[in-house]
mmCIF file of C-alpha atoms in Angstrom:
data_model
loop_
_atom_site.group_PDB
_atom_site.id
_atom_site.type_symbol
_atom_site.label_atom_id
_atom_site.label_comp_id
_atom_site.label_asym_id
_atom_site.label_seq_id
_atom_site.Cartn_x
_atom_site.Cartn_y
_atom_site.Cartn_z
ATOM 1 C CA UNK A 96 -72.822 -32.650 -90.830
ATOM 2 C CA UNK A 97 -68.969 -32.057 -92.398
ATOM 3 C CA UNK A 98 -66.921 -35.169 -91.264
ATOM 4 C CA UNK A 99 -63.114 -35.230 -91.708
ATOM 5 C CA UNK A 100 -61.584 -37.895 -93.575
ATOM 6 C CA UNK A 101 -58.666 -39.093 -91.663
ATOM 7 C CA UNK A 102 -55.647 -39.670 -95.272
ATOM 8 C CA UNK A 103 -53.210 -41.679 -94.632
ATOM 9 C CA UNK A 104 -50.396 -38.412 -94.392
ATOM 10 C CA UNK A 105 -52.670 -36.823 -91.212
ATOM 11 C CA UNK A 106 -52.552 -40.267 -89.962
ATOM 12 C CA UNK A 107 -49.087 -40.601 -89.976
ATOM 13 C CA UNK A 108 -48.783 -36.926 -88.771
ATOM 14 C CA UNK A 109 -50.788 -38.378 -85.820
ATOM 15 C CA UNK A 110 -48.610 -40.836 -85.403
ATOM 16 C CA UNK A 111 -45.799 -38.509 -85.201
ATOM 17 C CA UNK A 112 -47.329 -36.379 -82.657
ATOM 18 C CA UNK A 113 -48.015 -39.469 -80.234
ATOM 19 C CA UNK A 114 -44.187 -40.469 -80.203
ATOM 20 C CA UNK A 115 -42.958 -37.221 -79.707
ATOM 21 C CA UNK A 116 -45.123 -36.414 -77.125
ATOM 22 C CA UNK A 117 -43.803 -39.989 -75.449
ATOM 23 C CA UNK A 118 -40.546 -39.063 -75.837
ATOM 24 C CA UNK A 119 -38.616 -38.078 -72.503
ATOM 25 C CA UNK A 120 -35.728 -36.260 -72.032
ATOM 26 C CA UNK A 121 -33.429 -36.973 -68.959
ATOM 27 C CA UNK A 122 -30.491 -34.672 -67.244
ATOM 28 C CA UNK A 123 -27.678 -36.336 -65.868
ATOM 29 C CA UNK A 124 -24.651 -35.225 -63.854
ATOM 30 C CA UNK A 125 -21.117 -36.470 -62.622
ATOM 31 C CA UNK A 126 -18.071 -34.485 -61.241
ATOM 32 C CA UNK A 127 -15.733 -36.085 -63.609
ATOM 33 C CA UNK A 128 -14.042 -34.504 -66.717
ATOM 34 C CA UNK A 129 -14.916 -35.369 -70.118
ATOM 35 C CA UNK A 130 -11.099 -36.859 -70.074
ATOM 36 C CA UNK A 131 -12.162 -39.336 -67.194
ATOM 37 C CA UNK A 132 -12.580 -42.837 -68.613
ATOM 38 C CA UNK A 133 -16.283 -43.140 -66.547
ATOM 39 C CA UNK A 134 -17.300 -40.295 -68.471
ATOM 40 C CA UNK A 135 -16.746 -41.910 -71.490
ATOM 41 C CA UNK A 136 -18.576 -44.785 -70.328
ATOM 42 C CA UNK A 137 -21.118 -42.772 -69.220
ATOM 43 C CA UNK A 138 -21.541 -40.787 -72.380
ATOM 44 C CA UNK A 139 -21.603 -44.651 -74.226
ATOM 45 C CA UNK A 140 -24.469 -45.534 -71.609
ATOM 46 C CA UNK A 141 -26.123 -42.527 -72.551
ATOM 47 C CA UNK A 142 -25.913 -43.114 -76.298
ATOM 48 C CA UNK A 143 -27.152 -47.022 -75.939
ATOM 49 C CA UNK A 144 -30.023 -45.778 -74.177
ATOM 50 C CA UNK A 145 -31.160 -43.686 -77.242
ATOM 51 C CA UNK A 146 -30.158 -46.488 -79.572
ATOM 52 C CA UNK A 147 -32.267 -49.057 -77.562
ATOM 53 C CA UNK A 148 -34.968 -46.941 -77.679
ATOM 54 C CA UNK A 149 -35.086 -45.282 -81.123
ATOM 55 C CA UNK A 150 -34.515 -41.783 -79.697
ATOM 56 C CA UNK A 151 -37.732 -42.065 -77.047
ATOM 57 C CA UNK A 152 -35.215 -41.779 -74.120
ATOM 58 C CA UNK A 153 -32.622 -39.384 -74.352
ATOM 59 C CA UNK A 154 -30.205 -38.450 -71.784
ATOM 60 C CA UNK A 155 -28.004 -35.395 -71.506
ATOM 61 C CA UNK A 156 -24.853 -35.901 -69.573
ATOM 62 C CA UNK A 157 -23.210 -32.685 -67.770
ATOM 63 C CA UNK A 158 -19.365 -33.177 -67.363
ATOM 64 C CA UNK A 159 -16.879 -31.886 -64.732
ATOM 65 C CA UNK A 160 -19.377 -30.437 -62.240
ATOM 66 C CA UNK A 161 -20.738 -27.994 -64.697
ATOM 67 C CA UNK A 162 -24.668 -28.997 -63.596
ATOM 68 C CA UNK A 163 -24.495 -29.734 -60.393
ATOM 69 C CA UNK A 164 -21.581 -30.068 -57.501
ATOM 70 C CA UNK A 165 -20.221 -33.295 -56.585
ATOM 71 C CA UNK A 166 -21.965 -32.630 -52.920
ATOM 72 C CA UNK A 167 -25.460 -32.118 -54.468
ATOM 73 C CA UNK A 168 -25.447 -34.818 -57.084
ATOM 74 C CA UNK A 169 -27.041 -37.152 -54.962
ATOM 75 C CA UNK A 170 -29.987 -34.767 -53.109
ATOM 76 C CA UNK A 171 -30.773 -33.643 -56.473
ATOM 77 C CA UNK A 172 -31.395 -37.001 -57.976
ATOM 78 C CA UNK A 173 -33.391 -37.378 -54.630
ATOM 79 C CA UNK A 174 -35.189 -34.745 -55.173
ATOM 80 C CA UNK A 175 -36.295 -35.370 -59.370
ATOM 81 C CA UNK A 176 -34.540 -31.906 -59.902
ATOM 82 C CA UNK A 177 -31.935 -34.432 -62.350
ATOM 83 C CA UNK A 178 -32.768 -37.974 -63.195
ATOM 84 C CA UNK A 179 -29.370 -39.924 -63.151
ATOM 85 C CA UNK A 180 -26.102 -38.829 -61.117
ATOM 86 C CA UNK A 181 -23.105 -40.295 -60.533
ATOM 87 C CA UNK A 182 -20.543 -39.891 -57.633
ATOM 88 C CA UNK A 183 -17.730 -41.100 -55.994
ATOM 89 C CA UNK A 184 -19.560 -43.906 -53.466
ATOM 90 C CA UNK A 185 -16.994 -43.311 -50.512
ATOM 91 C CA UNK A 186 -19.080 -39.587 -50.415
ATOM 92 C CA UNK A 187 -21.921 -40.602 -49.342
ATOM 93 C CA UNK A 188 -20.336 -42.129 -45.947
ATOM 94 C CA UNK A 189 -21.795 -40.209 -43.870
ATOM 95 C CA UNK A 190 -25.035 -41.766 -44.836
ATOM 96 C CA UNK A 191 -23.797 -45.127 -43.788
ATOM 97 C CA UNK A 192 -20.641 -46.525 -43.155
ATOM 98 C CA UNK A 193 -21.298 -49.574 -45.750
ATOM 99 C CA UNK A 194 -20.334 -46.544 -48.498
ATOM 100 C CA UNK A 195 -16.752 -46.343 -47.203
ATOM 101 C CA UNK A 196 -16.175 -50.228 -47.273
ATOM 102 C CA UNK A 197 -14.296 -49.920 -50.669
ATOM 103 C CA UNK A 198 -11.750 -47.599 -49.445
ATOM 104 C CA UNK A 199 -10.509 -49.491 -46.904
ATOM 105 C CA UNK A 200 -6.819 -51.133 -47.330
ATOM 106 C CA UNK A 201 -6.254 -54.456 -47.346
ATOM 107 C CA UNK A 202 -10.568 -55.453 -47.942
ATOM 108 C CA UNK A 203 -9.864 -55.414 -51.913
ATOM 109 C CA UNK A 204 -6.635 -55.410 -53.365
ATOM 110 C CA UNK A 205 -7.626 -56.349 -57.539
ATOM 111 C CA UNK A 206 -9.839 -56.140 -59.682
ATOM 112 C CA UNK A 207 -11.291 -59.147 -59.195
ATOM 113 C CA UNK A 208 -11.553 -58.401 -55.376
ATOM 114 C CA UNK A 209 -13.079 -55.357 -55.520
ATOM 115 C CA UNK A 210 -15.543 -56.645 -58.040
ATOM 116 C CA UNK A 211 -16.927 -59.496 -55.639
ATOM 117 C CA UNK A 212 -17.332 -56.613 -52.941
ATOM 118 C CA UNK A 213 -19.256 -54.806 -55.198
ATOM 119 C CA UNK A 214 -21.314 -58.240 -55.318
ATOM 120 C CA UNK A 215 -21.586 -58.434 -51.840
ATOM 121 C CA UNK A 216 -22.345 -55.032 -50.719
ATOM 122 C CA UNK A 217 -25.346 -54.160 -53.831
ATOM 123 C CA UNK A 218 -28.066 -56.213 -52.080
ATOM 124 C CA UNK A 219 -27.242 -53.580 -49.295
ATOM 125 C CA UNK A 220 -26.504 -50.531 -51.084
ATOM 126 C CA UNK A 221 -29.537 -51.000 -53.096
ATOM 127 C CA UNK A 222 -31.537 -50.780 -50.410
ATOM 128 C CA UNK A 223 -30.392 -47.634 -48.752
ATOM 129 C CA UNK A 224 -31.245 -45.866 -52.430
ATOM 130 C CA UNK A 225 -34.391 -47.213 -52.373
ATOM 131 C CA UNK A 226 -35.321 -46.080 -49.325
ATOM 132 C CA UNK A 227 -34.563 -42.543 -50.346
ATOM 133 C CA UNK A 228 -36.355 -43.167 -53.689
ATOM 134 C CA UNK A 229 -33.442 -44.021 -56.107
ATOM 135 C CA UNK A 230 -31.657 -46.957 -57.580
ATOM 136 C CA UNK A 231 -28.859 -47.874 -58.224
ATOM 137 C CA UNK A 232 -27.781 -48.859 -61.899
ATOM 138 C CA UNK A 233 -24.118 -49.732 -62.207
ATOM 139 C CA UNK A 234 -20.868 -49.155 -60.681
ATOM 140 C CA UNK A 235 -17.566 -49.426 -61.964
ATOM 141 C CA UNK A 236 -13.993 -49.099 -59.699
ATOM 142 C CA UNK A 237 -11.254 -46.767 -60.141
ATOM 143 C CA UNK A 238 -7.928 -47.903 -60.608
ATOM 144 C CA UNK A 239 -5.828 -48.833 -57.038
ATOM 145 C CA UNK A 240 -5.066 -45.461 -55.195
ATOM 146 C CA UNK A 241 -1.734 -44.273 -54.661
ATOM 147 C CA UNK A 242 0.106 -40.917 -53.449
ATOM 148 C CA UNK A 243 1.967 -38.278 -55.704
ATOM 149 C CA UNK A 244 4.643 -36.551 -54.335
ATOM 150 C CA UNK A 245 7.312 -33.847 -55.427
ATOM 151 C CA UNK A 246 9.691 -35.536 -53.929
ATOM 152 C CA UNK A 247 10.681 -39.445 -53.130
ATOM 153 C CA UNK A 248 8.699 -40.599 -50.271
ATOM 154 C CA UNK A 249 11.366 -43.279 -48.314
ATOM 155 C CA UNK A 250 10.414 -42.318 -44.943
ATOM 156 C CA UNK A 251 7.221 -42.152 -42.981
ATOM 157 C CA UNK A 252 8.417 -38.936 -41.040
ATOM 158 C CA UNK A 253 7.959 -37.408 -44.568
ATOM 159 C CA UNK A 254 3.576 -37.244 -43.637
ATOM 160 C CA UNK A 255 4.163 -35.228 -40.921
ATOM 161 C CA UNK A 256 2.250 -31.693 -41.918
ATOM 162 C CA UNK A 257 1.843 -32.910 -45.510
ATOM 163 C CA UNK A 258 -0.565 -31.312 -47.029
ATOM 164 C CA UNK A 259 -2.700 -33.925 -49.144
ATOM 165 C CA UNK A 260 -5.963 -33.902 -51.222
ATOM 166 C CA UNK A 261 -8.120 -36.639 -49.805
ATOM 167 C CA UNK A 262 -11.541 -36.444 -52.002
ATOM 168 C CA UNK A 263 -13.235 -38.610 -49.552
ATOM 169 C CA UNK A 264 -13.835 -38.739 -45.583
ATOM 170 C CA UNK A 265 -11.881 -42.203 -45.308
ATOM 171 C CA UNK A 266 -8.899 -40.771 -47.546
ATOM 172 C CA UNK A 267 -8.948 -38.096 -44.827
ATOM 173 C CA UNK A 268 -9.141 -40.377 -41.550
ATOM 174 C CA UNK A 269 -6.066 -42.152 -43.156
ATOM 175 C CA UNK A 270 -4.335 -38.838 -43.756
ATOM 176 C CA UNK A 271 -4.478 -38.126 -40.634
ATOM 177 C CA UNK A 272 -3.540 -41.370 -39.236
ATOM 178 C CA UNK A 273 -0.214 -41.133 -41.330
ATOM 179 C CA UNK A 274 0.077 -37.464 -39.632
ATOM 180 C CA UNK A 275 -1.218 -35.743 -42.521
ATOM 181 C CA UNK A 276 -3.123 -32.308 -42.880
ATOM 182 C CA UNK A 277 -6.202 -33.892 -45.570
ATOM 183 C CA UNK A 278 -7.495 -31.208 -47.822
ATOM 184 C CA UNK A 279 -11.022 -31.780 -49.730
ATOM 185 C CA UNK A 280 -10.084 -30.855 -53.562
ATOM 186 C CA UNK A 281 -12.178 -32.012 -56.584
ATOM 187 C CA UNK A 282 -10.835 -33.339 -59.437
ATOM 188 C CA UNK A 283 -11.324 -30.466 -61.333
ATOM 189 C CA UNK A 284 -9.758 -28.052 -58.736
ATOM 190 C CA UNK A 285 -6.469 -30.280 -58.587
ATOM 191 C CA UNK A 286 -3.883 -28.253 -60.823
ATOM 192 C CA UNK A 287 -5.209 -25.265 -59.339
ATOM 193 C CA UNK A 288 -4.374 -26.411 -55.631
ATOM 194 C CA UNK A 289 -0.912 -27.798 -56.361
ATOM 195 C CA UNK A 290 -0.297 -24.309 -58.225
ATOM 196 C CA UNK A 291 -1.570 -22.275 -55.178
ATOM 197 C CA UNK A 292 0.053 -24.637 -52.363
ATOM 198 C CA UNK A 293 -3.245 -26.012 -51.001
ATOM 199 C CA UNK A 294 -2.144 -29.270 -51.008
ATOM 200 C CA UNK A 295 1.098 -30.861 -51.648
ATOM 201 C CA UNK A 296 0.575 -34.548 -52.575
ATOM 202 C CA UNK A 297 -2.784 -36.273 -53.077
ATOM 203 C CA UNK A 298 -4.046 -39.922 -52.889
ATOM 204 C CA UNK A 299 -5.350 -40.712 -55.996
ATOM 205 C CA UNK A 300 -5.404 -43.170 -58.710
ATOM 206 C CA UNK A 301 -3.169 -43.246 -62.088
ATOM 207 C CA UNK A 302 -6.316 -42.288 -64.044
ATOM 208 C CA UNK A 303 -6.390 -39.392 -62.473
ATOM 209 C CA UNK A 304 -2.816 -38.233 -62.384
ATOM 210 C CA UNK A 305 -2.890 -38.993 -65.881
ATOM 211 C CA UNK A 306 -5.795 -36.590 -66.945
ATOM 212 C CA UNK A 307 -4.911 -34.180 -64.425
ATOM 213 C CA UNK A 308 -1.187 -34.321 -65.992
ATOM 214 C CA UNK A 309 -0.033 -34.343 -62.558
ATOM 215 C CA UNK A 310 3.694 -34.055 -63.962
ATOM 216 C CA UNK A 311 2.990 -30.239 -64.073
ATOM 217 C CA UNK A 312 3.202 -30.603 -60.566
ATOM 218 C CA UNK A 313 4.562 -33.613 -59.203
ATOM 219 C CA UNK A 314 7.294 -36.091 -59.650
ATOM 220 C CA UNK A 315 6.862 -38.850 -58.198
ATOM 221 C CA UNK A 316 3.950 -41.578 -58.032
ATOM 222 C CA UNK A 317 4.200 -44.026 -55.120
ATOM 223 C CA UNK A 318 2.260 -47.501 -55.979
ATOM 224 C CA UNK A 319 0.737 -48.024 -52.820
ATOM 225 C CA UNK A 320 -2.181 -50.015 -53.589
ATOM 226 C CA UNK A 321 -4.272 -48.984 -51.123
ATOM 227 C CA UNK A 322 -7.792 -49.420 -52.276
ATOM 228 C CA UNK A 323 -9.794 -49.840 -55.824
ATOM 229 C CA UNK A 324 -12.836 -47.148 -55.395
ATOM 230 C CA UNK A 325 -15.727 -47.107 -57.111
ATOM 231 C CA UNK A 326 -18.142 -44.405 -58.655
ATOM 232 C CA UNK A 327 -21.840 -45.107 -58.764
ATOM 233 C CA UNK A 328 -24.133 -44.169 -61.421
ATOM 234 C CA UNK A 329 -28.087 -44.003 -59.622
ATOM 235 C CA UNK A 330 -31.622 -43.155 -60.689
ATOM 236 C CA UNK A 331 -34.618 -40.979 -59.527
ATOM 237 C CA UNK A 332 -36.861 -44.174 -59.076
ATOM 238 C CA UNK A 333 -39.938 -42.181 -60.043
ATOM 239 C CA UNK A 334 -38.526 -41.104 -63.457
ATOM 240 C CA UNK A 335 -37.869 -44.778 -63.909
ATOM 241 C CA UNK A 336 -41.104 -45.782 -62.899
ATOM 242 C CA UNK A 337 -42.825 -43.394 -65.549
ATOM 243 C CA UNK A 338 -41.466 -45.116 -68.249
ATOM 244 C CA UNK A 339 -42.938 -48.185 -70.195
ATOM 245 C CA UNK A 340 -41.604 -51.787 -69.795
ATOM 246 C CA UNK A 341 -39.704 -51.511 -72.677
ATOM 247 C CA UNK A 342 -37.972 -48.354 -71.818
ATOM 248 C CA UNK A 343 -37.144 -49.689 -68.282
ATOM 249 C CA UNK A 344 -35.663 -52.849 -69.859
ATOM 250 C CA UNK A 345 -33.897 -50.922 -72.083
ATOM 251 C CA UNK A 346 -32.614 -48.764 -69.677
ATOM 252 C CA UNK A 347 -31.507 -51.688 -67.332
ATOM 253 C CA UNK A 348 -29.232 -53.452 -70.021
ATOM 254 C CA UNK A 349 -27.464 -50.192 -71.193
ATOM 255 C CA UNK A 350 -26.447 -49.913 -67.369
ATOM 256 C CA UNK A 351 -25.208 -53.878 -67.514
ATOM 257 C CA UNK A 352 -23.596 -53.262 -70.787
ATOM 258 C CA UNK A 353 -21.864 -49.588 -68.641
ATOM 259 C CA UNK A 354 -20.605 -51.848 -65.880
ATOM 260 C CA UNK A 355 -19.134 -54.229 -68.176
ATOM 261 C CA UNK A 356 -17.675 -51.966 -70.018
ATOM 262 C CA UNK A 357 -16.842 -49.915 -67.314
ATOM 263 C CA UNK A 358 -14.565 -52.748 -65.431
ATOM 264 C CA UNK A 359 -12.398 -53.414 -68.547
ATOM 265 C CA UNK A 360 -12.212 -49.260 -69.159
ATOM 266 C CA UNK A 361 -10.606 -49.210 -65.776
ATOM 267 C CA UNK A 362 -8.244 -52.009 -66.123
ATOM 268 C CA UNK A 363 -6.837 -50.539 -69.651
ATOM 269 C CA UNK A 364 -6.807 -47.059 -68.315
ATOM 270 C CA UNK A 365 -4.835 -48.134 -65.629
ATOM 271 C CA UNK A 366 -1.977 -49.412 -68.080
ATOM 272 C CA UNK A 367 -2.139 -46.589 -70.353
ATOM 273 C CA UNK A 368 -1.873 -44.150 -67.320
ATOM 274 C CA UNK A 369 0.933 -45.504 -65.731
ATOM 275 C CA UNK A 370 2.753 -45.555 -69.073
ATOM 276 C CA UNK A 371 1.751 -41.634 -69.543
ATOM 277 C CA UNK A 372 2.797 -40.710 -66.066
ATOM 278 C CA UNK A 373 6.740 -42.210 -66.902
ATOM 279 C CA UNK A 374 6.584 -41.207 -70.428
ATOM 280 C CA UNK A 375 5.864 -37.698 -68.925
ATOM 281 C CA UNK A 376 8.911 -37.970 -66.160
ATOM 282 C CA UNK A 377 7.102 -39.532 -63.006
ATOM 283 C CA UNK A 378 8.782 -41.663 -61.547
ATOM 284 C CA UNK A 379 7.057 -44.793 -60.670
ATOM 285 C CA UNK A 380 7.724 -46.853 -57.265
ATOM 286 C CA UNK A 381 6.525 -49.030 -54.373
ATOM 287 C CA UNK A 382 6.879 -48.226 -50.994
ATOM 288 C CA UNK A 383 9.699 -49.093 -49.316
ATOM 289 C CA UNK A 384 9.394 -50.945 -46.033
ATOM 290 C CA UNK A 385 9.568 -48.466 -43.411
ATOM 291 C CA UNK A 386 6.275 -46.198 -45.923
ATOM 292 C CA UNK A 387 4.805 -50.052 -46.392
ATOM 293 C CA UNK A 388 4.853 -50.710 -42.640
ATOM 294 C CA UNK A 389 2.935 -46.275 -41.703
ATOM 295 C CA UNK A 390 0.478 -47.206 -44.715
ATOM 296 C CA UNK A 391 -0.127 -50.567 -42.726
ATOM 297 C CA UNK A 392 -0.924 -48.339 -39.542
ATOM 298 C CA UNK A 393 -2.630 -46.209 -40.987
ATOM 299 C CA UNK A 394 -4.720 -48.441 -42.330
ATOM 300 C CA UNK A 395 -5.056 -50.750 -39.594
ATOM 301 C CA UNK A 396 -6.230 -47.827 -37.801
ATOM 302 C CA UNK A 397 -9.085 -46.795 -40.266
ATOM 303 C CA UNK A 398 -10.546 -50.349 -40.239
ATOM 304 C CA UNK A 399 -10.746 -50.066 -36.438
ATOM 305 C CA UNK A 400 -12.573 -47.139 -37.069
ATOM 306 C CA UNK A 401 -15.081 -48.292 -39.288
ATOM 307 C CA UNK A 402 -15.837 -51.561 -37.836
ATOM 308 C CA UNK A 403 -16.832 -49.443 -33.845
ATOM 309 C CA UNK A 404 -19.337 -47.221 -36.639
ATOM 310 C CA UNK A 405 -20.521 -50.307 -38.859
ATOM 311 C CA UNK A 406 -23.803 -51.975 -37.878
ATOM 312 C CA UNK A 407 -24.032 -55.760 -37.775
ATOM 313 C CA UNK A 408 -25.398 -55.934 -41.345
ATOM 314 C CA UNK A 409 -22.639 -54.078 -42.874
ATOM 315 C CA UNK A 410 -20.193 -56.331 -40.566
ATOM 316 C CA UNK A 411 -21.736 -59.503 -41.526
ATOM 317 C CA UNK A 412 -21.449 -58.429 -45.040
ATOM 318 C CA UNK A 413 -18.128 -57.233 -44.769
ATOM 319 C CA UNK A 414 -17.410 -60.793 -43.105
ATOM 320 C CA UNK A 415 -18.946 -63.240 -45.642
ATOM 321 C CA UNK A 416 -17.176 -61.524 -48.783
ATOM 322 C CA UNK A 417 -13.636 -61.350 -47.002
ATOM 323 C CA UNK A 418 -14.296 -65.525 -46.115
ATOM 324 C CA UNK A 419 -15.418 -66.397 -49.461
ATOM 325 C CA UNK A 420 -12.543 -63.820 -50.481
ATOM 326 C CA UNK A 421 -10.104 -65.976 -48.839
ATOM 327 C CA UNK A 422 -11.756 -69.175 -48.926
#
């Protein structure tokens, strides 16, 4: 009988084989431009991920909508059809009103705020994507939210009819509170509404305005403060479940490293935004008191709303971060 002698060269051919053959590929999308600092971040998370793992795990991040819609990020994580999404949280209110808790004023007004909310509500939020077979791996805030305008806003009669891009269900409740006509635009479609006279002021951070160079079309940014927003970036849990312990592991302290990151991305963006917006003729501002007191309204209004929607968990959890908040 012929037996094959195994050389060391067909061994290490084997060898190669087996690891590519492990090797896994994963397709992620987000709705944000490649100019967006959480795409940067999540490009980073991507590349620590192959790092960590010596090229086993690769993943393949689709910019600006190109993949998939904002709408459909989510489902098709569900689904397996992608492995990793992220989104704008405050979207996926309509699944449960413990989404929209991070856009509403007055809950978390810094940084710091809006990262012990993000504390409070994961236990929570982590939950509801495991019950549709995801999970959660990091989440990082936009900077506060305020309004651009091409003109000065001084008086509160000035939202009546205004036509303004609210990318979020609770940015459009609060439009409309103010007396507002809200107007769903995505990031990407911004210039393109302002240009065609879709919308005529938006409620947005300085990130945004800033890689949207919203001085093509506005003139004036109004700090309003409203709310500090947060994307999430999630995880088919099956396609996390297929890989090995090491992988997972891997996978899990890229995301930690992401949020980390992330945070401190946000807070330097901020700066550099609101220095780009000026530098590019926006004028800067805060409300004056008689815009400070209809924001107030407004936004007493939408936390009204929200709390006759919220079950008691969300409005115990809701409750025990704003006591230690204050506390």
């Amino acid at each position: 009988m012929h037996k094959t002698i195994a050389t060391p060269v067909m061994l290490a051919a084997a060898l190669g084989f087996a690891a590519t053959a492990q090797a896994a590929e994963w397709t992620m999308a987000t709705p944000y431009g490649d100019a967006s600092f959480h795409t940067k971040n999540v490009k980073q998370f991507a590349e620590d991920v192959a790092e960590a793992t010596d090229g086993e795990l690769r993943i393949n991040v689709h910019s600006g909508g190109s993949l998939v819609a904002h709408g459909e990020i989510k489902p098709s994580v569900r689904r397996g059809t992608i492995e990793v999404g992220e989104v704008f949280l405050s979207v996926l209110s309509n699944d449960d009103p413990i989404f929209e808790v991070d856009t509403l004023p007055g809950v978390a007004g810094s940084y710091e705020e809006a990262f012990a909310l993000w504390e409070a509500t994961k236990p929570i939020i982590t939950e509801l994507f495991a019950n549709q077979g995801m999970m959660p791996l990091y989440a990082v805030a936009w900077p506060s939210q305020g309004i651009y305008t091409d003109f000065e806003l001084n008086s509160a009669e000035q939202f009546e009819g205004l036509r303004v891009r609210a990318p979020n269900i609770n940015t459009q409740r609060f439009v409309n509170y103010l007396g507002g006509n809200p107007t769903e635009t995505e990031e990407s479609d911004i210039p393109t509404a302002f240009s065609t006279g879709r919308v005529d002021a938006m409620i947005t951070s300085t990130s945004t305005g800033n890689s949207m160079t919203a001085w093509d079309y506005v003139s004036h940014y109004t700090v309003a403060n409203l709310w500090l927003p947060k994307n999430i970036v999630f995880i088919n849990q099956r396609a996390f479940d297929r890989l090995d312990e090491a992988t997972q592991e891997a996978v899990l302290e890229a995301a930690a490293r992401a949020e980390e990151r992330g945070w401190q991305m946000s807070r330097d963006d901020n700066e550099s935004s609101t220095q780009a917006l000026q530098e590019n003729g926006i004028t800067v501002s805060t409300p004056n008191d008689e815009v400070a007191a209809a924001l107030q309204a407004a936004g007493d209004r939408l936390f009204n709303d929200w709390e006759e929607r919220a079950d008691d968990t969300a409005k115990q959890v809701l409750e025990t971060y704003r006591e230690q908040r204050d506390g």
